[in-house]
mmCIF file of C-alpha atoms in Angstrom:
data_model
loop_
_atom_site.group_PDB
_atom_site.id
_atom_site.type_symbol
_atom_site.label_atom_id
_atom_site.label_comp_id
_atom_site.label_asym_id
_atom_site.label_seq_id
_atom_site.Cartn_x
_atom_site.Cartn_y
_atom_site.Cartn_z
ATOM 1 C CA UNK G 702 -7.357 -33.642 94.202
ATOM 2 C CA UNK G 703 -10.890 -33.208 95.089
ATOM 3 C CA UNK G 704 -11.723 -37.096 94.611
ATOM 4 C CA UNK G 705 -8.801 -37.011 97.915
ATOM 5 C CA UNK G 706 -10.845 -34.807 99.877
ATOM 6 C CA UNK G 707 -14.629 -36.556 99.343
ATOM 7 C CA UNK G 708 -12.477 -39.843 100.124
ATOM 8 C CA UNK G 709 -11.670 -39.188 103.516
ATOM 9 C CA UNK G 710 -15.014 -37.257 104.424
ATOM 10 C CA UNK G 711 -16.043 -38.989 107.977
ATOM 11 C CA UNK G 712 -20.026 -40.418 107.692
ATOM 12 C CA UNK G 713 -22.417 -38.659 109.789
ATOM 13 C CA UNK G 714 -24.049 -41.036 112.036
ATOM 14 C CA UNK G 715 -27.419 -40.862 114.205
ATOM 15 C CA UNK G 716 -27.056 -37.987 117.028
ATOM 16 C CA UNK G 717 -25.371 -35.880 114.530
ATOM 17 C CA UNK G 718 -26.557 -32.872 113.282
ATOM 18 C CA UNK G 719 -27.417 -32.494 109.680
ATOM 19 C CA UNK G 720 -24.566 -30.059 107.742
ATOM 20 C CA UNK G 721 -25.916 -26.870 106.556
ATOM 21 C CA UNK G 722 -25.232 -26.312 102.615
ATOM 22 C CA UNK G 723 -27.117 -24.783 100.087
ATOM 23 C CA UNK G 724 -28.888 -27.013 97.679
ATOM 24 C CA UNK G 725 -31.440 -26.409 94.713
ATOM 25 C CA UNK G 726 -35.153 -27.126 93.818
ATOM 26 C CA UNK G 727 -36.676 -26.393 90.570
ATOM 27 C CA UNK G 728 -39.164 -23.643 90.667
ATOM 28 C CA UNK G 729 -41.589 -21.789 88.541
ATOM 29 C CA UNK G 730 -39.285 -19.824 87.287
ATOM 30 C CA UNK G 731 -36.238 -21.374 87.428
ATOM 31 C CA UNK G 732 -33.582 -23.233 89.941
ATOM 32 C CA UNK G 733 -34.148 -21.859 93.901
ATOM 33 C CA UNK G 734 -31.162 -21.700 96.007
ATOM 34 C CA UNK G 735 -32.138 -23.441 99.430
ATOM 35 C CA UNK G 736 -30.511 -24.315 102.691
ATOM 36 C CA UNK G 737 -30.462 -27.680 104.376
ATOM 37 C CA UNK G 738 -31.179 -25.821 107.367
ATOM 38 C CA UNK G 739 -34.452 -24.843 106.119
ATOM 39 C CA UNK G 740 -35.637 -27.826 104.454
ATOM 40 C CA UNK G 741 -34.157 -30.517 106.322
ATOM 41 C CA UNK G 742 -34.016 -28.690 109.622
ATOM 42 C CA UNK G 743 -37.430 -28.681 111.498
ATOM 43 C CA UNK G 744 -40.037 -31.476 112.209
ATOM 44 C CA UNK G 745 -39.537 -35.038 111.248
ATOM 45 C CA UNK G 746 -38.101 -35.139 107.921
ATOM 46 C CA UNK G 747 -37.339 -38.437 105.631
ATOM 47 C CA UNK G 748 -34.598 -37.654 103.767
ATOM 48 C CA UNK G 749 -33.530 -40.248 100.924
ATOM 49 C CA UNK G 750 -30.478 -40.115 98.387
ATOM 50 C CA UNK G 751 -29.722 -41.936 94.889
ATOM 51 C CA UNK G 752 -26.648 -42.111 92.820
ATOM 52 C CA UNK G 753 -28.727 -40.722 89.742
ATOM 53 C CA UNK G 754 -31.733 -39.435 88.515
ATOM 54 C CA UNK G 755 -33.294 -41.079 85.644
ATOM 55 C CA UNK G 756 -30.843 -44.514 86.776
ATOM 56 C CA UNK G 757 -32.542 -47.664 86.447
ATOM 57 C CA UNK G 758 -32.639 -48.385 90.208
ATOM 58 C CA UNK G 759 -33.497 -45.024 90.785
ATOM 59 C CA UNK G 760 -36.344 -44.977 89.043
ATOM 60 C CA UNK G 761 -38.047 -48.003 88.628
ATOM 61 C CA UNK G 762 -37.506 -48.792 92.555
ATOM 62 C CA UNK G 763 -36.348 -46.306 95.443
ATOM 63 C CA UNK G 764 -38.131 -42.821 93.998
ATOM 64 C CA UNK G 765 -41.147 -44.759 93.200
ATOM 65 C CA UNK G 766 -41.593 -46.635 96.155
ATOM 66 C CA UNK G 767 -41.573 -43.149 97.874
ATOM 67 C CA UNK G 768 -44.027 -41.625 95.987
ATOM 68 C CA UNK G 769 -46.405 -44.432 96.431
ATOM 69 C CA UNK G 770 -46.157 -44.887 100.261
ATOM 70 C CA UNK G 771 -46.120 -41.278 100.634
ATOM 71 C CA UNK G 772 -49.589 -40.787 102.514
ATOM 72 C CA UNK G 773 -47.982 -43.776 104.942
ATOM 73 C CA UNK G 774 -45.190 -41.749 105.640
ATOM 74 C CA UNK G 775 -47.103 -38.774 106.521
ATOM 75 C CA UNK G 776 -49.429 -40.890 108.594
ATOM 76 C CA UNK G 777 -46.427 -41.839 110.927
ATOM 77 C CA UNK G 778 -45.658 -38.220 111.570
ATOM 78 C CA UNK G 779 -43.445 -37.319 108.596
ATOM 79 C CA UNK G 780 -43.380 -33.585 107.769
ATOM 80 C CA UNK G 781 -41.493 -33.556 104.608
ATOM 81 C CA UNK G 782 -40.243 -36.325 102.438
ATOM 82 C CA UNK G 783 -36.713 -35.364 100.564
ATOM 83 C CA UNK G 784 -34.765 -36.631 97.299
ATOM 84 C CA UNK G 785 -31.441 -36.257 97.119
ATOM 85 C CA UNK G 786 -28.474 -36.866 94.076
ATOM 86 C CA UNK G 787 -25.910 -35.052 92.957
ATOM 87 C CA UNK G 788 -27.571 -33.795 89.656
ATOM 88 C CA UNK G 789 -28.691 -30.199 88.689
ATOM 89 C CA UNK G 790 -32.356 -28.886 89.836
ATOM 90 C CA UNK G 791 -33.292 -28.862 85.845
ATOM 91 C CA UNK G 792 -32.557 -32.662 85.947
ATOM 92 C CA UNK G 793 -34.108 -33.030 89.608
ATOM 93 C CA UNK G 794 -37.358 -31.196 88.681
ATOM 94 C CA UNK G 795 -37.537 -32.995 85.269
ATOM 95 C CA UNK G 796 -37.261 -36.230 86.836
ATOM 96 C CA UNK G 797 -39.879 -35.289 89.574
ATOM 97 C CA UNK G 798 -41.930 -34.511 86.766
ATOM 98 C CA UNK G 799 -41.377 -37.657 85.107
ATOM 99 C CA UNK G 800 -42.105 -39.923 88.209
ATOM 100 C CA UNK G 801 -45.434 -37.851 89.368
ATOM 101 C CA UNK G 802 -43.985 -36.739 92.773
ATOM 102 C CA UNK G 803 -46.096 -33.405 92.824
ATOM 103 C CA UNK G 804 -45.983 -31.861 96.097
ATOM 104 C CA UNK G 805 -45.201 -35.269 98.069
ATOM 105 C CA UNK G 806 -41.385 -35.271 97.900
ATOM 106 C CA UNK G 807 -39.132 -32.385 97.438
ATOM 107 C CA UNK G 808 -36.539 -32.987 94.947
ATOM 108 C CA UNK G 809 -33.014 -31.407 96.409
ATOM 109 C CA UNK G 810 -30.286 -31.158 93.945
ATOM 110 C CA UNK G 811 -27.240 -31.080 94.937
ATOM 111 C CA UNK G 812 -25.323 -29.859 91.844
ATOM 112 C CA UNK G 813 -21.773 -29.938 93.297
ATOM 113 C CA UNK G 814 -21.956 -32.784 95.763
ATOM 114 C CA UNK G 815 -21.360 -30.338 98.891
ATOM 115 C CA UNK G 816 -24.339 -31.547 100.986
ATOM 116 C CA UNK G 817 -23.237 -35.274 99.834
ATOM 117 C CA UNK G 818 -19.183 -34.809 100.799
ATOM 118 C CA UNK G 819 -20.561 -32.949 104.323
ATOM 119 C CA UNK G 820 -22.681 -36.055 104.837
ATOM 120 C CA UNK G 821 -19.553 -38.520 104.138
ATOM 121 C CA UNK G 822 -21.544 -40.175 101.897
ATOM 122 C CA UNK G 823 -19.601 -39.727 98.491
ATOM 123 C CA UNK G 824 -19.544 -42.892 95.994
ATOM 124 C CA UNK G 825 -17.099 -42.790 93.435
ATOM 125 C CA UNK G 826 -18.973 -43.578 89.619
ATOM 126 C CA UNK G 827 -15.970 -42.148 87.769
ATOM 127 C CA UNK G 828 -14.798 -46.130 86.956
ATOM 128 C CA UNK G 829 -18.420 -46.395 84.926
ATOM 129 C CA UNK G 830 -18.896 -42.624 84.028
ATOM 130 C CA UNK G 831 -21.004 -41.111 86.562
ATOM 131 C CA UNK G 832 -18.515 -38.918 88.136
ATOM 132 C CA UNK G 833 -18.649 -38.651 91.688
ATOM 133 C CA UNK G 834 -22.184 -39.044 93.396
ATOM 134 C CA UNK G 835 -24.322 -39.820 96.241
ATOM 135 C CA UNK G 836 -24.090 -43.750 97.931
ATOM 136 C CA UNK G 837 -27.796 -44.718 98.027
ATOM 137 C CA UNK G 838 -29.204 -44.379 101.675
ATOM 138 C CA UNK G 839 -32.252 -43.462 103.470
ATOM 139 C CA UNK G 840 -32.350 -41.123 106.877
ATOM 140 C CA UNK G 841 -34.560 -39.939 109.481
ATOM 141 C CA UNK G 842 -33.946 -36.113 110.465
ATOM 142 C CA UNK G 843 -35.635 -35.054 113.643
ATOM 143 C CA UNK G 844 -35.152 -31.387 114.288
ATOM 144 C CA UNK G 845 -31.961 -30.989 112.148
ATOM 145 C CA UNK G 846 -30.180 -34.482 113.815
ATOM 146 C CA UNK G 847 -29.821 -37.720 112.410
ATOM 147 C CA UNK G 848 -32.623 -39.939 114.361
ATOM 148 C CA UNK G 849 -31.714 -42.794 112.075
ATOM 149 C CA UNK G 850 -29.618 -43.542 108.663
ATOM 150 C CA UNK G 851 -28.984 -46.482 106.857
ATOM 151 C CA UNK G 852 -26.560 -47.017 103.815
ATOM 152 C CA UNK G 853 -26.847 -49.428 100.678
ATOM 153 C CA UNK G 854 -23.204 -50.102 100.341
ATOM 154 C CA UNK G 855 -23.566 -52.429 97.361
ATOM 155 C CA UNK G 856 -24.980 -50.138 95.126
ATOM 156 C CA UNK G 857 -28.488 -51.646 95.315
ATOM 157 C CA UNK G 858 -32.056 -50.724 97.054
ATOM 158 C CA UNK G 859 -32.108 -53.043 100.062
ATOM 159 C CA UNK G 860 -32.039 -51.155 103.513
ATOM 160 C CA UNK G 861 -33.036 -47.416 102.087
ATOM 161 C CA UNK G 862 -36.365 -48.196 100.265
ATOM 162 C CA UNK G 863 -39.293 -46.546 101.444
ATOM 163 C CA UNK G 864 -40.746 -49.536 103.227
ATOM 164 C CA UNK G 865 -37.769 -50.351 105.233
ATOM 165 C CA UNK G 866 -37.798 -46.341 106.375
ATOM 166 C CA UNK G 867 -41.771 -46.722 107.514
ATOM 167 C CA UNK G 868 -40.564 -49.962 109.602
ATOM 168 C CA UNK G 869 -38.396 -47.485 111.453
ATOM 169 C CA UNK G 870 -40.868 -44.935 112.389
#
């Protein structure tokens, strides 16, 4: 039944405010709750979402591009870069360490998929053992409002890599 709720959610568009949802980040003492209004709601934020931490396209192309080009984003006025996945904070923390994101990217764990559902960007990966995940996308958010969003509908990293986001800033 939950899957039906995911399937009927409307995708948010340019001009829509980001949903206010509690997520988690890995802190020094373990998972810490953060709200998207606090993390994504002020200044210029680039948010990109991936179907899964440690998956090939996410680990070889998507996240590394943002790590390598983080200074270019901040040079264009971006205050925060955030990566979101429907994974738990432990996995997101380990993936961030593995990819050497340091302080350049906030690794957001949407373990229950609540933000992903609220964005209307759920990917049904049950057919290949991933369960419910996020579609791959990149969004530019200014003071809590989506000013640009590009969704990779075919699973590749075509419209949402860092180089494309830099071109839109």
